[in-house]
Every structure is written in C-alpha cells, then in structure tokens.
PDB file of C-alpha atoms in Angstrom:
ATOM      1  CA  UNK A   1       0.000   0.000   0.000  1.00  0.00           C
ATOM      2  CA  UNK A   2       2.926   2.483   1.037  1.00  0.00           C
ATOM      3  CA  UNK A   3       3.499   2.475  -2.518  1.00  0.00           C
ATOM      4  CA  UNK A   4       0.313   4.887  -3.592  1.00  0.00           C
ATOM      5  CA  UNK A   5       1.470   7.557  -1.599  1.00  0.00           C
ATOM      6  CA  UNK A   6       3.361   9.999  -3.651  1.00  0.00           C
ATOM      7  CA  UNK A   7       6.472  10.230  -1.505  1.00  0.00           C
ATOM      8  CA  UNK A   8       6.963   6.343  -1.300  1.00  0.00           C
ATOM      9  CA  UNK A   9      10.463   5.025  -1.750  1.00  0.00           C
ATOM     10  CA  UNK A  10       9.058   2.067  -3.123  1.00  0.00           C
ATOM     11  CA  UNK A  11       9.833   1.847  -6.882  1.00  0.00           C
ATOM     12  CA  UNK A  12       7.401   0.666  -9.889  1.00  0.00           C
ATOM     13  CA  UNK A  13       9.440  -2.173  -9.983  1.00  0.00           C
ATOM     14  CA  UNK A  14       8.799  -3.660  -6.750  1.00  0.00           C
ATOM     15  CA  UNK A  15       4.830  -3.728  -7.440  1.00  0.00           C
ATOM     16  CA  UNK A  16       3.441  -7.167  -8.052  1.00  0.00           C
ATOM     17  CA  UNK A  17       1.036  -7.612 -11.191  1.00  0.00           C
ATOM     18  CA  UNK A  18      -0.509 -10.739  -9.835  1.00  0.00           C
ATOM     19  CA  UNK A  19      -3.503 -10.769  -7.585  1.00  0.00           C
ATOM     20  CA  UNK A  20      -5.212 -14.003  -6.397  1.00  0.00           C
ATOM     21  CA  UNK A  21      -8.489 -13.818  -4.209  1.00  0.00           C
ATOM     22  CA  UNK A  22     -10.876 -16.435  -2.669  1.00  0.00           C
ATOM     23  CA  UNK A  23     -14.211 -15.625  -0.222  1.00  0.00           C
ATOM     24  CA  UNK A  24     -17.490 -17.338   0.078  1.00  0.00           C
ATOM     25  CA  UNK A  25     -16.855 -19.704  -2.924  1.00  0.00           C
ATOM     26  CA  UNK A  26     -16.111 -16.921  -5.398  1.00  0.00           C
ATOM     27  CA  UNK A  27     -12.648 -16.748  -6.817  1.00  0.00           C
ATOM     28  CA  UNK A  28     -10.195 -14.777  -9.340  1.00  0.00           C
ATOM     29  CA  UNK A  29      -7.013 -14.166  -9.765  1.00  0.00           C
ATOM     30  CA  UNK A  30      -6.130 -11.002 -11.843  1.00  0.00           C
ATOM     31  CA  UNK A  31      -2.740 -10.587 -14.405  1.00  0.00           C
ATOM     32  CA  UNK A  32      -1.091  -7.862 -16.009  1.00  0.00           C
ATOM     33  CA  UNK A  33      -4.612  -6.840 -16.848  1.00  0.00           C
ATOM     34  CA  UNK A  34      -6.652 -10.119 -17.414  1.00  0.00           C
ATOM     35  CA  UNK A  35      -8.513 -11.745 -15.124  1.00  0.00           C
ATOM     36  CA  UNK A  36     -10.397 -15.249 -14.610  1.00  0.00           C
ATOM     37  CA  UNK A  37     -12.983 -15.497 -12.102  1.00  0.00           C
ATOM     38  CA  UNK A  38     -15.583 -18.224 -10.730  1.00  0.00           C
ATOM     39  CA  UNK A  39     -18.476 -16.531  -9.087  1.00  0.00           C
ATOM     40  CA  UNK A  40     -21.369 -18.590  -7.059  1.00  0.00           C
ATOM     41  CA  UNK A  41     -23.587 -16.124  -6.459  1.00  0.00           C
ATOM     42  CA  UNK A  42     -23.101 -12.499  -4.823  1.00  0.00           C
ATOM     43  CA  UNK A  43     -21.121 -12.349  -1.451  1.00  0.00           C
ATOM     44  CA  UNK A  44     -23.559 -10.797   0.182  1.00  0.00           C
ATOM     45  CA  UNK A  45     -26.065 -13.329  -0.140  1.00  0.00           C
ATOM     46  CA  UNK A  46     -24.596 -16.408   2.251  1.00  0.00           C
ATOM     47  CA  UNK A  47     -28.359 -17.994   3.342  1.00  0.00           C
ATOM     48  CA  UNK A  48     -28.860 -20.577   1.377  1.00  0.00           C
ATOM     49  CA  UNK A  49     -26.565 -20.278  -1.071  1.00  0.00           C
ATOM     50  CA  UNK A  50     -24.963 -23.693  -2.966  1.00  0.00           C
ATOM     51  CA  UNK A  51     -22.250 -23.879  -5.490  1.00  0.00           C
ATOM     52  CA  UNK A  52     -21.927 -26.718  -8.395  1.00  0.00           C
ATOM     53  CA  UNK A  53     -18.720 -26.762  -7.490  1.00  0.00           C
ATOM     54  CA  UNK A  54     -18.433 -30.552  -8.890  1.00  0.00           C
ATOM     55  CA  UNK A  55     -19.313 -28.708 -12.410  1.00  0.00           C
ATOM     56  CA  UNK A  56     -17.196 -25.654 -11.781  1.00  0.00           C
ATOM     57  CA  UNK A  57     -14.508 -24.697 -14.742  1.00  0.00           C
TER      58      UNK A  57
END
C-alpha cells in the first residue's frame, strides 16, 4: 500500500502484477490486466446459497 502515496520510496518495480483472491466460494485471480474469475452467487447473499462446485470450470 505504502506504494500509492506519492512520496513512497518504493519503486514501480517492486509492485506485483498478480492478484489471487478467494471468499465465500467466489474466486479470481487477476494478471497484467486479465482476469479469470468463478463466481457462485453475490457475497452478500450467504443464506442458502450452494455452489456446483463438482461442475465448476
């Protein structure tokens, strides 16, 4: 994070371009601008809610 504030001494370099994410059976992962995501439903709708995970690509 220190690195978006404009008198960081972290350099461009040292910023990763990989992001990977998993919560309440959704998950992405992101990559120099492309990302692949599986989504079961909307976070904020837990009760009740049941992935096909068995049938999940």
């Amino acid at each position: 994070m220190a690195c978006t504030f404009p008198d960081s001494a972290e350099s461009e370099a040292d910023l990763r371009t990989t992001q990977y994410f998993e919560h309440g059976g959704n998950r992405a992962i992101y990559h120099n601008g492309w990302m692949a995501a599986a989504r079961h439903g909307v976070p904020w709708q837990l009760v009740g809610k049941q992935g096909d995970f068995d049938s999940d690509t």
